[in-house]
Coordinates of C-alpha atoms in Angstrom, one line a residue:
M1 CA 91.4 85.6 -16.5
P2 CA 90.0 88.1 -19.0
D3 CA 86.2 87.9 -19.5
S4 CA 85.0 85.6 -22.3
D5 CA 82.6 82.9 -23.0
Q6 CA 83.6 79.3 -23.9
N7 CA 83.5 80.0 -27.7
T8 CA 85.1 83.4 -27.8
P9 CA 89.0 83.5 -27.8
V10 CA 90.4 85.2 -24.7
T11 CA 92.7 88.1 -25.4
Y12 CA 95.7 88.5 -23.1
K13 CA 98.3 91.2 -22.5
M14 CA 101.9 90.9 -21.4
A15 CA 103.0 91.7 -17.9
I16 CA 105.9 94.3 -17.8
G17 CA 106.8 96.4 -14.8
G18 CA 103.5 95.7 -13.1
E19 CA 101.4 96.8 -16.1
R20 CA 99.4 94.9 -18.8
V21 CA 100.7 95.9 -22.2
D22 CA 100.4 95.0 -25.8
A23 CA 103.4 94.4 -28.0
V24 CA 105.0 97.6 -29.4
G25 CA 104.3 96.3 -32.9
G26 CA 100.7 95.5 -32.1
R27 CA 100.9 91.9 -33.4
T28 CA 99.3 88.9 -31.7
F29 CA 99.3 85.2 -32.1
D30 CA 96.8 82.4 -31.3
S31 CA 96.9 79.5 -28.8
V32 CA 95.1 76.4 -30.2
D33 CA 93.3 73.9 -28.0
P34 CA 95.0 70.7 -29.1
F35 CA 92.0 68.5 -28.5
Q36 CA 89.4 70.7 -30.1
G37 CA 91.8 72.0 -32.7
E38 CA 90.4 75.5 -32.3
V39 CA 91.8 78.9 -31.2
W40 CA 90.9 79.6 -27.7
A41 CA 93.2 82.5 -26.7
S42 CA 95.6 85.1 -28.1
A43 CA 98.6 86.8 -26.8
P44 CA 100.9 89.6 -27.9
D45 CA 103.6 88.7 -30.5
A46 CA 106.5 90.7 -29.0
G47 CA 109.8 91.8 -30.4
P48 CA 113.2 92.9 -29.1
E49 CA 111.8 96.3 -28.0
D50 CA 109.3 94.6 -25.7
V51 CA 112.1 92.3 -24.3
D52 CA 114.1 95.4 -23.5
R53 CA 111.2 97.1 -21.7
A54 CA 110.8 94.0 -19.6
V55 CA 114.5 93.6 -18.8
Q56 CA 114.8 97.3 -17.9
A57 CA 111.8 96.9 -15.6
A58 CA 113.3 93.9 -13.9
H59 CA 116.7 95.7 -13.6
A60 CA 115.0 98.7 -12.0
A61 CA 113.3 96.5 -9.5
L62 CA 116.6 95.2 -8.2
S63 CA 117.5 98.7 -7.0
G64 CA 114.0 99.5 -5.9
P65 CA 111.7 98.1 -3.2
W66 CA 112.4 94.5 -4.1
G67 CA 116.2 94.9 -3.7
S68 CA 115.8 96.4 -0.3
L69 CA 113.7 93.6 1.2
A70 CA 115.3 91.3 3.7
G71 CA 115.1 87.5 3.1
R72 CA 112.3 87.1 5.6
E73 CA 110.3 89.7 3.8
R74 CA 110.8 88.0 0.4
A75 CA 109.8 84.8 2.1
A76 CA 106.5 86.3 3.4
L77 CA 105.6 87.4 -0.2
M78 CA 106.4 84.0 -1.5
R79 CA 104.2 82.3 1.1
R80 CA 101.4 84.7 0.2
L81 CA 101.9 83.8 -3.5
A82 CA 101.8 80.1 -2.6
D83 CA 98.5 80.5 -0.7
I84 CA 97.0 82.2 -3.8
L85 CA 98.2 79.5 -6.1
A86 CA 96.9 76.8 -3.9
R87 CA 93.5 78.5 -3.8
D88 CA 93.5 78.9 -7.6
A89 CA 94.8 75.5 -8.6
E90 CA 91.6 74.2 -10.2
R91 CA 91.2 77.3 -12.4
L92 CA 94.9 77.3 -13.5
T93 CA 94.6 73.6 -14.2
D94 CA 91.7 74.2 -16.6
L95 CA 93.7 76.9 -18.4
E96 CA 96.7 74.6 -18.7
V97 CA 94.6 71.8 -20.1
R98 CA 93.2 74.1 -22.8
D99 CA 96.6 75.4 -23.7
N100 CA 98.5 72.1 -24.0
G101 CA 96.0 69.2 -23.9
K102 CA 97.5 67.6 -20.8
L103 CA 95.3 65.1 -19.0
R104 CA 93.4 67.1 -16.4
R105 CA 94.3 64.9 -13.5
D106 CA 97.9 65.0 -14.4
A107 CA 97.8 68.8 -14.9
L108 CA 96.0 69.2 -11.5
A109 CA 98.7 67.2 -9.7
Q110 CA 101.4 69.4 -11.2
V111 CA 99.6 72.7 -10.7
S112 CA 98.7 71.8 -7.2
A113 CA 102.3 71.1 -6.5
V114 CA 103.4 74.6 -7.6
S115 CA 102.5 76.0 -4.2
E116 CA 104.7 73.4 -2.5
W117 CA 107.7 74.7 -4.4
F118 CA 107.1 78.3 -3.3
Y119 CA 106.6 77.2 0.3
F120 CA 109.9 75.2 0.2
F121 CA 112.0 77.9 -1.3
A122 CA 110.4 80.6 0.8
G123 CA 112.0 78.7 3.7
L124 CA 115.4 79.2 2.2
A125 CA 115.1 83.0 1.4
D126 CA 116.4 84.0 4.8
K127 CA 119.1 81.3 5.0
L128 CA 121.5 82.4 2.3
H129 CA 124.4 82.3 4.8
G130 CA 127.9 83.1 3.9
E131 CA 130.9 81.8 5.9
S132 CA 133.7 83.3 7.8
I133 CA 137.2 82.2 6.9
A134 CA 139.9 82.0 9.5
P135 CA 141.9 85.2 9.8
T136 CA 145.1 85.2 7.7
N137 CA 148.0 87.7 8.0
G138 CA 146.0 90.1 10.0
Y139 CA 142.7 89.8 8.0
F140 CA 139.2 88.7 8.8
V141 CA 137.4 87.3 5.7
Y142 CA 133.8 86.4 5.2
T143 CA 131.6 85.7 2.2
R144 CA 128.2 87.0 1.1
H145 CA 125.7 85.5 -1.4
E146 CA 124.1 88.2 -3.4
P147 CA 121.4 87.9 -6.2
V148 CA 122.9 87.3 -9.6
G149 CA 120.6 90.0 -11.1
V150 CA 118.0 89.7 -13.8
V151 CA 117.1 86.1 -14.7
G152 CA 115.7 85.2 -18.1
A153 CA 113.5 82.1 -17.9
I154 CA 112.6 80.3 -21.1
V155 CA 110.1 77.5 -20.5
P156 CA 108.5 74.7 -22.7
W157 CA 105.0 73.7 -23.4
N158 CA 104.7 70.3 -21.9
A159 CA 104.4 71.4 -18.2
P160 CA 104.4 75.2 -18.4
L161 CA 103.6 76.2 -14.8
I162 CA 105.6 73.7 -12.8
L163 CA 108.7 74.0 -15.0
L164 CA 108.5 77.8 -14.7
T165 CA 108.2 77.4 -10.9
W166 CA 111.4 75.2 -10.8
K167 CA 113.2 78.3 -12.0
L168 CA 111.2 81.1 -10.4
A169 CA 111.0 79.9 -6.8
P170 CA 114.8 79.7 -6.2
A171 CA 115.4 82.9 -8.2
L172 CA 113.0 84.8 -6.0
A173 CA 114.4 83.3 -2.8
A174 CA 117.8 84.5 -3.9
G175 CA 116.5 88.0 -4.5
C176 CA 116.6 88.0 -8.3
T177 CA 114.0 89.5 -10.7
V178 CA 112.7 87.5 -13.6
V179 CA 111.7 87.9 -17.2
V180 CA 109.8 84.9 -18.5
K181 CA 109.4 83.8 -22.1
P182 CA 106.7 81.1 -22.2
S183 CA 106.4 78.7 -25.1
D184 CA 104.6 79.9 -28.2
Y185 CA 102.1 77.1 -27.7
T186 CA 101.3 77.7 -24.0
P187 CA 101.5 81.4 -23.0
V188 CA 98.4 81.6 -20.8
T189 CA 99.4 80.3 -17.4
A190 CA 102.5 82.4 -17.2
L191 CA 100.4 85.5 -18.0
E192 CA 97.8 84.4 -15.4
L193 CA 100.6 83.9 -12.8
A194 CA 101.4 87.6 -13.2
N195 CA 98.0 88.4 -11.7
S196 CA 98.8 86.2 -8.7
F197 CA 102.0 88.2 -8.2
D198 CA 100.0 91.4 -8.2
E199 CA 97.5 90.0 -5.7
A200 CA 100.4 88.8 -3.4
G201 CA 101.8 92.3 -3.3
F202 CA 105.1 91.8 -5.1
P203 CA 106.7 95.1 -6.3
P204 CA 106.4 96.0 -10.0
G205 CA 109.1 94.5 -12.2
V206 CA 109.9 91.5 -10.0
F207 CA 108.0 89.2 -12.4
N208 CA 107.6 90.0 -16.1
V209 CA 106.1 88.0 -18.9
V210 CA 106.9 88.6 -22.6
T211 CA 105.2 86.4 -25.2
G212 CA 106.0 85.9 -28.8
F213 CA 105.7 83.4 -31.6
G214 CA 109.0 82.2 -33.0
P215 CA 112.6 82.6 -31.8
A216 CA 112.8 86.4 -31.8
V217 CA 111.8 87.0 -28.1
G218 CA 114.0 84.2 -26.8
Q219 CA 117.0 85.4 -28.8
A220 CA 116.6 89.0 -27.6
L221 CA 116.3 87.8 -24.0
T222 CA 119.4 85.5 -24.1
A223 CA 121.5 88.2 -25.7
H224 CA 120.4 91.2 -23.6
P225 CA 123.4 92.6 -21.7
L226 CA 121.4 93.2 -18.5
V227 CA 120.3 89.6 -18.2
S228 CA 122.8 87.9 -15.8
K229 CA 121.4 84.3 -16.0
I230 CA 119.4 82.3 -18.4
A231 CA 117.4 79.3 -17.1
F232 CA 116.2 77.2 -20.0
T233 CA 114.2 74.0 -20.4
G234 CA 113.7 72.6 -23.9
S235 CA 115.4 70.6 -26.7
T236 CA 119.2 70.0 -26.7
T237 CA 119.6 71.8 -30.0
T238 CA 117.9 74.9 -28.8
G239 CA 119.7 74.7 -25.5
I240 CA 123.1 74.9 -27.2
A241 CA 122.0 77.9 -29.2
V242 CA 120.7 79.6 -26.0
A243 CA 124.0 78.9 -24.2
Q244 CA 126.0 80.3 -27.1
S245 CA 123.9 83.5 -27.1
A246 CA 124.2 84.0 -23.4
M247 CA 127.9 83.6 -23.6
S248 CA 128.1 86.7 -25.8
H249 CA 128.0 88.6 -22.6
L250 CA 129.1 85.8 -20.2
A251 CA 125.7 85.3 -18.6
R252 CA 125.3 82.2 -16.6
V253 CA 123.2 79.4 -17.9
S254 CA 121.3 76.4 -16.5
L255 CA 120.0 74.0 -19.1
E256 CA 117.5 71.2 -18.6
L257 CA 117.4 69.5 -22.0
G258 CA 116.4 66.3 -23.7
G259 CA 116.4 62.7 -22.6
K260 CA 116.2 59.1 -23.8
S261 CA 115.9 57.4 -20.5
A262 CA 116.3 53.7 -19.9
Q263 CA 114.2 51.5 -17.7
I264 CA 116.1 48.3 -16.8
I265 CA 113.9 45.4 -15.8
F266 CA 115.5 42.4 -14.3
A267 CA 113.9 39.0 -14.1
D268 CA 113.9 39.1 -10.3
S269 CA 111.7 42.3 -10.2
D270 CA 108.0 42.5 -9.3
L271 CA 106.9 42.0 -12.9
E272 CA 103.4 43.6 -12.4
A273 CA 104.9 46.7 -10.7
A274 CA 107.6 47.0 -13.3
S275 CA 105.0 46.8 -16.1
N276 CA 102.9 49.4 -14.4
G277 CA 106.0 51.6 -13.9
V278 CA 106.8 51.4 -17.6
I279 CA 103.2 52.5 -18.5
A280 CA 103.4 55.4 -16.1
G281 CA 107.0 56.3 -17.1
V282 CA 106.3 56.7 -20.8
F283 CA 102.6 57.1 -21.5
A284 CA 101.7 59.5 -18.7
A285 CA 101.6 63.0 -20.0
T286 CA 101.3 61.5 -23.5
G287 CA 105.0 60.8 -23.4
Q288 CA 105.7 64.6 -23.6
T289 CA 108.2 64.7 -20.7
C290 CA 111.9 65.0 -20.8
M291 CA 112.3 62.2 -18.3
A292 CA 110.1 59.7 -20.2
G293 CA 111.4 56.1 -19.8
S294 CA 111.3 55.5 -23.5
R295 CA 113.8 52.7 -23.7
L296 CA 112.8 49.4 -22.1
L297 CA 115.8 47.1 -21.4
I298 CA 114.4 43.8 -20.3
E299 CA 116.2 40.6 -19.2
R300 CA 115.7 38.1 -21.9
S301 CA 114.0 35.4 -19.7
V302 CA 111.1 37.8 -19.0
F303 CA 111.2 39.8 -22.2
D304 CA 108.1 38.3 -23.7
E305 CA 106.1 38.5 -20.5
I306 CA 106.9 42.1 -19.9
T307 CA 106.3 43.3 -23.4
E308 CA 103.0 41.4 -23.5
R309 CA 101.9 42.9 -20.3
V310 CA 102.8 46.4 -21.4
A311 CA 101.2 46.0 -24.9
A312 CA 98.0 44.6 -23.3
R313 CA 97.7 47.5 -20.9
A314 CA 98.7 50.1 -23.4
S315 CA 96.1 48.9 -25.8
R316 CA 93.4 49.5 -23.2
I317 CA 94.5 53.1 -22.3
V318 CA 91.5 55.4 -22.8
V319 CA 92.6 58.0 -25.3
G320 CA 90.5 61.2 -25.8
D321 CA 89.2 64.4 -24.2
P322 CA 91.7 65.4 -21.5
T323 CA 89.0 67.0 -19.4
L324 CA 87.1 63.8 -18.8
E325 CA 87.7 61.7 -15.7
E326 CA 87.7 58.4 -17.6
T327 CA 90.4 59.6 -20.1
E328 CA 93.9 58.2 -19.4
M329 CA 95.9 59.8 -22.2
G330 CA 95.2 63.1 -24.0
P331 CA 96.4 64.6 -27.2
L332 CA 99.9 65.7 -28.2
A333 CA 100.2 69.4 -27.6
N334 CA 100.4 70.7 -31.1
K335 CA 100.4 69.7 -34.8
A336 CA 104.2 70.0 -35.1
Q337 CA 104.6 67.4 -32.3
F338 CA 101.9 65.2 -33.7
D339 CA 103.7 65.1 -37.1
R340 CA 107.1 64.5 -35.4
V341 CA 105.8 61.5 -33.5
Q342 CA 104.1 60.0 -36.5
G343 CA 107.3 60.4 -38.5
F344 CA 109.4 58.6 -35.9
V345 CA 107.1 55.6 -35.9
E346 CA 106.9 55.4 -39.7
R347 CA 110.7 55.6 -40.1
A348 CA 111.2 53.0 -37.4
T349 CA 109.0 50.5 -39.1
Q350 CA 110.7 51.1 -42.4
E351 CA 114.0 50.2 -40.6
G352 CA 112.5 46.9 -39.5
A353 CA 110.9 47.6 -36.1
T354 CA 107.8 45.7 -35.2
V355 CA 104.7 47.5 -33.8
M356 CA 103.5 45.5 -30.9
C357 CA 100.7 47.9 -30.1
G358 CA 99.6 51.3 -31.3
G359 CA 101.6 53.0 -34.0
S360 CA 98.9 55.2 -35.6
P361 CA 96.9 58.4 -35.1
Y362 CA 93.8 57.9 -32.9
G363 CA 90.4 59.1 -34.0
D364 CA 89.4 61.7 -36.5
S365 CA 90.1 65.0 -34.7
G366 CA 92.7 66.6 -32.5
Y367 CA 96.3 65.5 -32.1
L368 CA 95.6 62.1 -30.6
F369 CA 98.1 59.2 -31.1
E370 CA 97.9 55.6 -30.0
P371 CA 100.2 54.4 -27.1
T372 CA 102.9 52.6 -29.0
L373 CA 105.4 49.8 -28.2
L374 CA 108.0 48.8 -30.7
T375 CA 110.2 45.7 -30.6
N376 CA 112.8 44.3 -33.0
V377 CA 114.9 47.4 -32.6
N378 CA 118.7 47.7 -32.2
P379 CA 120.9 50.4 -30.6
R380 CA 121.8 52.0 -34.0
M381 CA 118.2 52.8 -34.9
E382 CA 117.0 56.4 -34.7
I383 CA 114.0 55.4 -32.6
F384 CA 116.4 54.0 -29.9
R385 CA 118.8 57.0 -29.9
D386 CA 116.7 60.1 -30.5
E387 CA 114.1 61.7 -28.2
V388 CA 110.5 61.2 -29.7
F389 CA 108.7 63.2 -27.0
G390 CA 105.5 61.3 -27.5
P391 CA 103.7 58.1 -26.4
V392 CA 106.2 55.7 -28.0
T393 CA 108.6 53.3 -26.3
V394 CA 111.0 50.6 -27.6
A395 CA 111.9 47.3 -26.0
L396 CA 115.2 45.5 -26.3
P397 CA 116.3 42.3 -24.5
F398 CA 119.6 41.8 -22.6
D399 CA 121.4 38.8 -21.0
T400 CA 123.7 40.2 -18.4
E401 CA 123.9 43.0 -15.9
D402 CA 126.9 44.5 -17.6
E403 CA 125.1 44.4 -21.0
A404 CA 122.1 46.2 -19.5
I405 CA 124.3 49.0 -18.1
A406 CA 126.2 49.3 -21.4
L407 CA 122.9 49.7 -23.3
A408 CA 121.5 52.2 -20.8
N409 CA 124.6 54.3 -21.1
D410 CA 124.7 54.0 -25.0
T411 CA 123.1 57.4 -25.5
D412 CA 124.1 61.0 -25.9
Y413 CA 121.6 61.8 -23.1
G414 CA 121.8 61.3 -19.4
L415 CA 118.7 62.8 -17.7
A416 CA 117.0 59.9 -15.9
G417 CA 116.6 56.1 -15.7
S418 CA 115.2 53.3 -13.5
V419 CA 116.2 49.9 -12.2
W420 CA 113.5 47.3 -11.5
T421 CA 114.7 44.4 -9.2
L422 CA 114.0 43.0 -5.7
N423 CA 117.7 42.5 -5.1
V424 CA 118.9 45.4 -3.1
Q425 CA 122.6 45.0 -3.8
K426 CA 122.0 44.8 -7.5
A427 CA 119.6 47.8 -7.4
H428 CA 122.2 50.1 -5.9
R429 CA 125.1 48.6 -7.9
V430 CA 123.4 49.2 -11.2
A431 CA 122.0 52.6 -10.2
H432 CA 125.5 53.8 -9.4
Q433 CA 126.7 52.9 -12.9
I434 CA 124.0 54.6 -14.9
K435 CA 125.2 57.9 -16.2
A436 CA 122.1 60.0 -15.5
G437 CA 121.1 62.8 -13.1
T438 CA 118.2 60.9 -11.6
V439 CA 117.7 57.1 -11.1
W440 CA 114.7 55.6 -9.6
I441 CA 114.7 52.1 -8.1
N442 CA 111.4 50.3 -8.4
A443 CA 109.6 53.6 -9.3
Y444 CA 109.5 56.2 -12.0
R445 CA 108.7 59.9 -12.6
V446 CA 108.7 61.1 -9.0
S447 CA 110.0 64.6 -8.1
A448 CA 110.1 66.9 -5.1
P449 CA 111.2 70.5 -4.4
G450 CA 114.1 69.4 -2.1
V451 CA 115.6 66.9 -4.6
P452 CA 118.0 68.1 -7.3
F453 CA 117.0 67.4 -10.9
G454 CA 119.2 67.7 -14.0
G455 CA 121.2 65.8 -16.5
Y456 CA 124.5 64.4 -17.6
K457 CA 126.0 64.7 -21.1
M458 CA 123.7 66.3 -23.6
S459 CA 120.8 66.4 -21.1
G460 CA 121.9 69.7 -19.7
I461 CA 124.0 71.9 -17.4
G462 CA 123.3 72.5 -13.7
R463 CA 120.5 71.3 -11.4
E464 CA 117.1 72.6 -10.5
N465 CA 115.4 72.0 -7.2
G466 CA 117.1 71.2 -3.9
I467 CA 118.8 73.5 -1.4
D468 CA 121.7 74.3 -3.7
A469 CA 119.4 75.5 -6.5
V470 CA 119.2 78.9 -4.7
R471 CA 123.0 79.3 -4.8
D472 CA 122.8 79.0 -8.6
Y473 CA 121.0 82.4 -8.6
T474 CA 123.6 84.2 -6.5
E475 CA 127.1 85.6 -6.8
T476 CA 129.6 84.8 -4.0
K477 CA 131.4 87.9 -2.8
S478 CA 134.5 87.7 -0.5
V479 CA 135.0 90.5 1.9
W480 CA 138.5 91.1 3.5
V481 CA 138.7 93.2 6.6
E482 CA 142.1 94.5 7.7
L483 CA 142.5 94.1 11.5
T484 CA 145.9 95.7 12.4
G485 CA 144.9 99.3 12.0
G486 CA 145.9 100.1 8.5
L487 CA 148.7 99.5 6.0
R488 CA 152.0 101.1 7.0
D489 CA 153.9 100.3 3.9
P490 CA 151.9 100.9 0.6
F491 CA 154.0 98.3 -1.1
T492 CA 153.4 95.6 1.4
I493 CA 150.0 93.8 1.4
G494 CA 149.2 91.3 4.1

């Protein structure tokens, strides 16, 4: 990290082709600590010329030292990188907390897990096996999996380092090079990660970071003709625009987008565990997670008990400084998100929703908002249908299993969900009928590098994590070998 004291903003440069550079235009933008409300870092405000420099550097690296490495050599570099990131987890956590206000223990858990992702995908770097296909008409046929090329990774502000890693680790295992555009609000850990790449010994141009405020950098990256794949995490609206831009030159896309996930709680569940799962599923990370379980569907006979349990515990959540051990929920990451959350709650109450707990800003400084539970909602309300991305959840009763499933699926999204019941047959039966990419049974918000993650419907395209994620960063080539000694008739093939 560049030298500074606690009160002096830190000035960062971009990482392009192994060098640290300013934006061509010389502009910069600030990163604001969402708890203190003060500028703590600045980064270059790049433009299309800077994006082109980064993409050209990444493209050159494909035909340079990186492109000539065997899978086991890429794996060795990735393991070295993982070692460095494990060593530096505490420092990177502190930077992430200052950038986006995440609760420190939550941020530490995520940042500490980053090395696990690199270790896992390093194990796949030398296992990109093709297949041989039975000879047909005198031919032997086999397939190869080759890197797709330059990958443009666009990542959000809610979990910057781990969500970047979900894209970066499989891309590197496949042999790709990467240009990253971090969020305007959280540029720092991606820039710090470039230092870790240098220390690990990666060739220049393999990992590049271009920062910028506003849409210009992302638009230039998605439309660049040398970018072969875009990996994006963010809102559904922006994801659609990203896909349309990438299609201008038929670049591949993987999109991990919004969610409005349902937690179905049956009367035969462990009510204490279910209530705790609800709390963790929506108020952890201040609700700023795409998989947040923000719709509670509760069997009517236990509706009052569950909502009272949730409201009582939510009202005791310690809100405040994310760096303190006793804090249980930190601020929203920026003013725009703070205003968005407040607006959702105000409109919901105007539509007739009842605030069972919370519902207001917390304290006099920073972007703190109370943990909020709303009842007396219906499936047509905005608060039931649209992603809030904050510490707000709604509760609705149901009477039958079929009704619960219908309510859970009554959404444009399909990212995640949960089923709370001690009846194993019911648990699997309902989980199979929820239209979502991830369903937890008697749990919530758990992930691992070997388990695919992604959404149905408007929640995205493709999957991150899991063994098959590496294949999404490759092209499949079929090779035909003629075995008979040559074609005798130029007009007869096979």
